[in-house]
PDB file of C-alpha atoms in Angstrom:
ATOM      1  CA  MET A   1       0.000   0.000   0.000  1.00 94.00           C
ATOM      2  CA  GLU A   2       1.490   3.338  -1.074  1.00 97.00           C
ATOM      3  CA  CYS A   3       1.761   5.752   1.852  1.00 97.00           C
ATOM      4  CA  PHE A   4       4.210   8.588   1.028  1.00 98.00           C
ATOM      5  CA  LYS A   5       5.759  10.305  -1.977  1.00 98.00           C
ATOM      6  CA  VAL A   6       9.234  11.718  -1.363  1.00 98.00           C
ATOM      7  CA  LEU A   7       9.227  15.416  -2.270  1.00 98.00           C
ATOM      8  CA  GLU A   8      12.676  16.016  -0.735  1.00 98.00           C
ATOM      9  CA  PRO A   9      14.750  13.095   0.577  1.00 98.00           C
ATOM     10  CA  GLY A  10      16.689  14.827   3.357  1.00 98.00           C
ATOM     11  CA  LEU A  11      20.435  14.363   3.771  1.00 97.00           C
ATOM     12  CA  PHE A  12      20.603  10.605   4.332  1.00 98.00           C
ATOM     13  CA  THR A  13      17.204   8.987   4.858  1.00 98.00           C
ATOM     14  CA  ILE A  14      17.047   5.201   4.626  1.00 98.00           C
ATOM     15  CA  ILE A  15      14.758   2.319   5.537  1.00 98.00           C
ATOM     16  CA  GLN A  16      15.958   0.353   8.562  1.00 98.00           C
ATOM     17  CA  ASP A  17      14.775  -2.447  10.811  1.00 98.00           C
ATOM     18  CA  LEU A  18      16.852  -4.052  13.575  1.00 98.00           C
ATOM     19  CA  GLY A  19      19.276  -5.558  11.038  1.00 97.00           C
ATOM     20  CA  ARG A  20      20.385  -8.781   9.376  1.00 96.00           C
ATOM     21  CA  PHE A  21      22.318 -11.270  11.420  1.00 95.00           C
ATOM     22  CA  GLY A  22      24.583 -14.204  10.590  1.00 95.00           C
ATOM     23  CA  TYR A  23      26.260 -12.872   7.457  1.00 94.00           C
ATOM     24  CA  GLU A  24      29.247 -11.018   8.924  1.00 93.00           C
ATOM     25  CA  SER A  25      31.598 -13.884   7.981  1.00 93.00           C
ATOM     26  CA  GLN A  26      30.549 -13.316   4.373  1.00 92.00           C
ATOM     27  CA  GLY A  27      31.302  -9.593   4.541  1.00 91.00           C
ATOM     28  CA  VAL A  28      27.732  -8.399   5.077  1.00 93.00           C
ATOM     29  CA  PRO A  29      27.388  -6.192   8.163  1.00 93.00           C
ATOM     30  CA  THR A  30      24.352  -6.272  10.423  1.00 93.00           C
ATOM     31  CA  SER A  31      23.196  -2.783   9.368  1.00 94.00           C
ATOM     32  CA  GLY A  32      19.968  -1.863  11.190  1.00 97.00           C
ATOM     33  CA  ALA A  33      18.905   1.118  13.253  1.00 98.00           C
ATOM     34  CA  MET A  34      21.762   3.064  14.827  1.00 97.00           C
ATOM     35  CA  ASP A  35      19.602   4.113  17.806  1.00 98.00           C
ATOM     36  CA  GLU A  36      17.732   0.923  18.652  1.00 97.00           C
ATOM     37  CA  PHE A  37      15.976   2.484  21.628  1.00 97.00           C
ATOM     38  CA  ALA A  38      14.409   5.328  19.620  1.00 97.00           C
ATOM     39  CA  PHE A  39      13.596   2.877  16.805  1.00 98.00           C
ATOM     40  CA  ARG A  40      11.770   0.501  19.163  1.00 97.00           C
ATOM     41  CA  ILE A  41       9.845   3.301  20.887  1.00 97.00           C
ATOM     42  CA  ALA A  42       8.644   4.672  17.519  1.00 97.00           C
ATOM     43  CA  ASN A  43       7.153   1.269  16.724  1.00 97.00           C
ATOM     44  CA  ARG A  44       5.651   0.838  20.192  1.00 95.00           C
ATOM     45  CA  LEU A  45       3.900   4.202  19.927  1.00 95.00           C
ATOM     46  CA  LEU A  46       2.034   2.813  16.894  1.00 95.00           C
ATOM     47  CA  GLU A  47       1.444  -0.664  18.344  1.00 93.00           C
ATOM     48  CA  ASN A  48       3.639  -2.055  15.542  1.00 95.00           C
ATOM     49  CA  GLU A  49       5.824  -5.124  15.813  1.00 95.00           C
ATOM     50  CA  GLU A  50       9.218  -4.308  17.351  1.00 94.00           C
ATOM     51  CA  ASN A  51      11.111  -4.976  14.103  1.00 97.00           C
ATOM     52  CA  ASP A  52       8.789  -3.154  11.683  1.00 98.00           C
ATOM     53  CA  ALA A  53      10.835  -0.989   9.348  1.00 98.00           C
ATOM     54  CA  CYS A  54      11.121   2.771   9.956  1.00 98.00           C
ATOM     55  CA  LEU A  55      12.800   5.627   8.159  1.00 98.00           C
ATOM     56  CA  GLU A  56      16.132   6.510   9.741  1.00 98.00           C
ATOM     57  CA  ILE A  57      16.662  10.246   9.211  1.00 98.00           C
ATOM     58  CA  THR A  58      20.175  11.688   9.542  1.00 98.00           C
ATOM     59  CA  LEU A  59      20.651  15.431  10.297  1.00 97.00           C
ATOM     60  CA  VAL A  60      18.201  16.826   7.708  1.00 98.00           C
ATOM     61  CA  GLY A  61      14.669  15.483   7.474  1.00 98.00           C
ATOM     62  CA  PRO A  62      12.750  14.603   4.345  1.00 98.00           C
ATOM     63  CA  THR A  63       9.586  16.235   3.031  1.00 98.00           C
ATOM     64  CA  LEU A  64       6.889  13.663   2.324  1.00 99.00           C
ATOM     65  CA  GLU A  65       3.402  13.850   0.826  1.00 98.00           C
ATOM     66  CA  ALA A  66       0.895  11.465   2.418  1.00 98.00           C
ATOM     67  CA  LEU A  67      -0.790   9.268  -0.192  1.00 98.00           C
ATOM     68  CA  THR A  68      -3.229   7.733   2.305  1.00 96.00           C
ATOM     69  CA  ASP A  69      -4.595   8.348   5.778  1.00 95.00           C
ATOM     70  CA  THR A  70      -2.333   6.757   8.381  1.00 95.00           C
ATOM     71  CA  PHE A  71      -0.622   7.252  11.720  1.00 95.00           C
ATOM     72  CA  VAL A  72       3.057   8.039  12.241  1.00 97.00           C
ATOM     73  CA  ALA A  73       5.438   8.486  15.175  1.00 97.00           C
ATOM     74  CA  VAL A  74       8.736  10.384  15.358  1.00 98.00           C
ATOM     75  CA  THR A  75      11.443   9.679  17.947  1.00 98.00           C
ATOM     76  CA  GLY A  76      15.184  10.175  18.347  1.00 97.00           C
ATOM     77  CA  ALA A  77      17.131  13.367  17.667  1.00 97.00           C
ATOM     78  CA  GLU A  78      15.285  16.622  18.271  1.00 96.00           C
ATOM     79  CA  MET A  79      13.956  17.346  14.788  1.00 96.00           C
ATOM     80  CA  GLN A  80      10.434  18.808  15.060  1.00 97.00           C
ATOM     81  CA  PRO A  81       7.941  17.058  12.763  1.00 98.00           C
ATOM     82  CA  MET A  82       5.422  19.314  11.047  1.00 98.00           C
ATOM     83  CA  VAL A  83       2.199  18.488   9.208  1.00 98.00           C
ATOM     84  CA  ASN A  84       1.288  21.198   6.705  1.00 98.00           C
ATOM     85  CA  GLY A  85       3.684  23.523   8.562  1.00 98.00           C
ATOM     86  CA  ILE A  86       2.049  22.918  11.957  1.00 98.00           C
ATOM     87  CA  PRO A  87       4.394  21.456  14.606  1.00 98.00           C
ATOM     88  CA  ARG A  88       3.549  18.002  15.904  1.00 97.00           C
ATOM     89  CA  PRO A  89       5.024  16.479  19.058  1.00 95.00           C
ATOM     90  CA  MET A  90       8.153  14.336  19.078  1.00 96.00           C
ATOM     91  CA  TRP A  91       8.017  11.010  20.924  1.00 96.00           C
ATOM     92  CA  SER A  92       4.329  10.559  20.129  1.00 95.00           C
ATOM     93  CA  SER A  93       2.025   9.130  17.498  1.00 96.00           C
ATOM     94  CA  PHE A  94      -0.228  11.357  15.400  1.00 96.00           C
ATOM     95  CA  PRO A  95      -2.416  11.054  12.302  1.00 95.00           C
ATOM     96  CA  VAL A  96      -1.602  12.246   8.806  1.00 97.00           C
ATOM     97  CA  ARG A  97      -4.243  12.499   6.114  1.00 97.00           C
ATOM     98  CA  LYS A  98      -4.032  11.946   2.375  1.00 98.00           C
ATOM     99  CA  GLY A  99      -2.503  15.074   0.822  1.00 98.00           C
ATOM    100  CA  ASP A 100      -0.795  16.256   4.028  1.00 98.00           C
ATOM    101  CA  ILE A 101       2.835  17.348   3.782  1.00 98.00           C
ATOM    102  CA  LEU A 102       5.086  15.948   6.518  1.00 98.00           C
ATOM    103  CA  SER A 103       8.332  17.844   7.004  1.00 98.00           C
ATOM    104  CA  PHE A 104      10.921  18.452   9.716  1.00 98.00           C
ATOM    105  CA  SER A 105      12.500  21.534  11.276  1.00 97.00           C
ATOM    106  CA  PRO A 106      16.298  21.815  11.394  1.00 96.00           C
ATOM    107  CA  ILE A 107      17.860  19.509  13.956  1.00 95.00           C
ATOM    108  CA  LYS A 108      18.467  20.983  17.427  1.00 96.00           C
ATOM    109  CA  SER A 109      20.305  18.106  19.069  1.00 95.00           C
ATOM    110  CA  GLY A 110      21.258  14.532  18.263  1.00 96.00           C
ATOM    111  CA  LEU A 111      21.998  12.919  14.931  1.00 96.00           C
ATOM    112  CA  ARG A 112      19.264  10.473  13.902  1.00 98.00           C
ATOM    113  CA  SER A 113      15.481  10.479  14.127  1.00 98.00           C
ATOM    114  CA  TYR A 114      13.060   7.675  13.330  1.00 98.00           C
ATOM    115  CA  LEU A 115       9.801   7.976  11.464  1.00 98.00           C
ATOM    116  CA  ALA A 116       7.536   4.978  11.949  1.00 98.00           C
ATOM    117  CA  VAL A 117       4.298   4.399  10.062  1.00 98.00           C
ATOM    118  CA  LYS A 118       1.406   2.233  11.253  1.00 96.00           C
ATOM    119  CA  GLY A 119       2.187  -1.265   9.912  1.00 96.00           C
ATOM    120  CA  GLY A 120       5.840  -0.478   9.118  1.00 98.00           C
ATOM    121  CA  PHE A 121       7.489   0.517   5.850  1.00 98.00           C
ATOM    122  CA  LYS A 122       8.048  -2.031   3.099  1.00 98.00           C
ATOM    123  CA  GLY A 123      11.513  -2.484   1.646  1.00 97.00           C
ATOM    124  CA  ASP A 124      13.591  -4.956  -0.324  1.00 97.00           C
ATOM    125  CA  TYR A 125      13.837  -8.049   1.891  1.00 97.00           C
ATOM    126  CA  VAL A 126      17.389  -9.443   1.650  1.00 96.00           C
ATOM    127  CA  MET A 127      18.973 -12.024   3.976  1.00 96.00           C
ATOM    128  CA  GLY A 128      16.228 -11.731   6.569  1.00 96.00           C
ATOM    129  CA  SER A 129      16.037  -7.928   6.751  1.00 97.00           C
ATOM    130  CA  VAL A 130      14.871  -4.818   4.916  1.00 98.00           C
ATOM    131  CA  SER A 131      17.659  -2.708   6.468  1.00 98.00           C
ATOM    132  CA  THR A 132      19.521  -0.559   3.986  1.00 98.00           C
ATOM    133  CA  TYR A 133      23.202  -1.311   3.491  1.00 97.00           C
ATOM    134  CA  THR A 134      24.235   1.319   0.942  1.00 97.00           C
ATOM    135  CA  ARG A 135      27.784   0.074   0.254  1.00 95.00           C
ATOM    136  CA  GLY A 136      26.428  -3.373  -0.605  1.00 95.00           C
ATOM    137  CA  LYS A 137      23.286  -2.029  -2.303  1.00 97.00           C
ATOM    138  CA  LEU A 138      21.061  -4.263  -0.132  1.00 96.00           C
ATOM    139  CA  GLY A 139      17.658  -3.731   1.432  1.00 97.00           C
ATOM    140  CA  GLY A 140      15.633  -0.552   1.664  1.00 97.00           C
ATOM    141  CA  ILE A 141      14.846   0.791  -1.784  1.00 98.00           C
ATOM    142  CA  LYS A 142      17.384  -0.782  -4.153  1.00 97.00           C
ATOM    143  CA  GLY A 143      19.990  -0.569  -1.373  1.00 98.00           C
ATOM    144  CA  ARG A 144      20.164   3.231  -1.490  1.00 98.00           C
ATOM    145  CA  ARG A 145      19.010   6.285   0.389  1.00 98.00           C
ATOM    146  CA  LEU A 146      15.692   7.885  -0.504  1.00 98.00           C
ATOM    147  CA  GLU A 147      15.509   9.965  -3.668  1.00 98.00           C
ATOM    148  CA  LYS A 148      13.082  12.640  -4.787  1.00 98.00           C
ATOM    149  CA  GLY A 149      10.042  11.006  -6.393  1.00 98.00           C
ATOM    150  CA  ASP A 150      10.311   7.676  -4.536  1.00 98.00           C
ATOM    151  CA  ILE A 151       7.005   6.152  -3.499  1.00 98.00           C
ATOM    152  CA  LEU A 152       7.156   4.595  -0.031  1.00 98.00           C
ATOM    153  CA  GLU A 153       4.922   1.663   0.765  1.00 98.00           C
ATOM    154  CA  LYS A 154       3.712   0.331   4.085  1.00 97.00           C
ATOM    155  CA  ASN A 155       2.495  -3.023   5.253  1.00 93.00           C
ATOM    156  CA  PRO A 156      -1.264  -3.391   5.624  1.00 87.00           C
ATOM    157  CA  SER A 157      -2.554  -2.855   9.144  1.00 80.00           C
ATOM    158  CA  PRO A 158      -5.644  -1.761  10.979  1.00 69.00           C
ATOM    159  CA  GLN A 159      -5.639   2.046  10.817  1.00 62.00           C
ATOM    160  CA  VAL A 160      -7.312   2.528  14.161  1.00 63.00           C
ATOM    161  CA  LEU A 161      -5.215   3.279  17.205  1.00 59.00           C
ATOM    162  CA  LEU A 162      -7.120   3.212  20.466  1.00 52.00           C
ATOM    163  CA  GLN A 163      -5.589   6.604  21.265  1.00 60.00           C
ATOM    164  CA  THR A 164      -2.750   8.857  20.259  1.00 67.00           C
ATOM    165  CA  ARG A 165       0.179   7.743  22.359  1.00 73.00           C
ATOM    166  CA  LYS A 166       3.197   9.633  23.649  1.00 81.00           C
ATOM    167  CA  VAL A 167       6.205   9.098  25.866  1.00 80.00           C
ATOM    168  CA  ARG A 168       5.625  10.768  29.218  1.00 63.00           C
ATOM    169  CA  GLU A 169       7.576  14.002  29.749  1.00 53.00           C
ATOM    170  CA  GLU A 170       9.513  12.616  32.737  1.00 45.00           C
ATOM    171  CA  VAL A 171      10.753   9.677  30.669  1.00 52.00           C
ATOM    172  CA  HIS A 172      11.622  11.914  27.722  1.00 50.00           C
ATOM    173  CA  SER A 173      13.770  14.189  29.912  1.00 49.00           C
ATOM    174  CA  LEU A 174      15.685  11.134  31.135  1.00 47.00           C
ATOM    175  CA  LEU A 175      16.387  10.176  27.518  1.00 50.00           C
ATOM    176  CA  LEU A 176      18.291  13.420  26.966  1.00 47.00           C
ATOM    177  CA  PHE A 177      21.061  12.344  29.348  1.00 41.00           C
TER     178      PHE A 177
END
């Protein structure tokens, strides 16, 4: 199911899950999310499976057009998500509607953020993972970072969340240290 069109890809935005294991002896690294904690929380906020693929955003966020109604969550580095120019909270889930533009403010602290979508992003499944390994051209979208014009797909899932979820403020402040 198509969920986003990439209007601007950001600096280095790739599809990641928790990685591929057991191929290091053959020269294939694990890959996977660099900040596993933020990755896992993004999925939990959407009631996704722990290993559902997310976008890993490095330093500069992408600009995406929603192609369907869905829910997303953003965690990790402080990079304010915005829907149609209106700020949305970090470390929480929130809806996006077909035609909405999801973008990100310049990064304030940290290096990588994670954008999860309800059901998880689809990617090229190679050696047990959809994680992008750019040097080996494996996983993600043809083993590369996102490019302008890419169409991102998600796995089917029930659209309904019982409620918008967020990480409590006390927990979030602990994450900064």
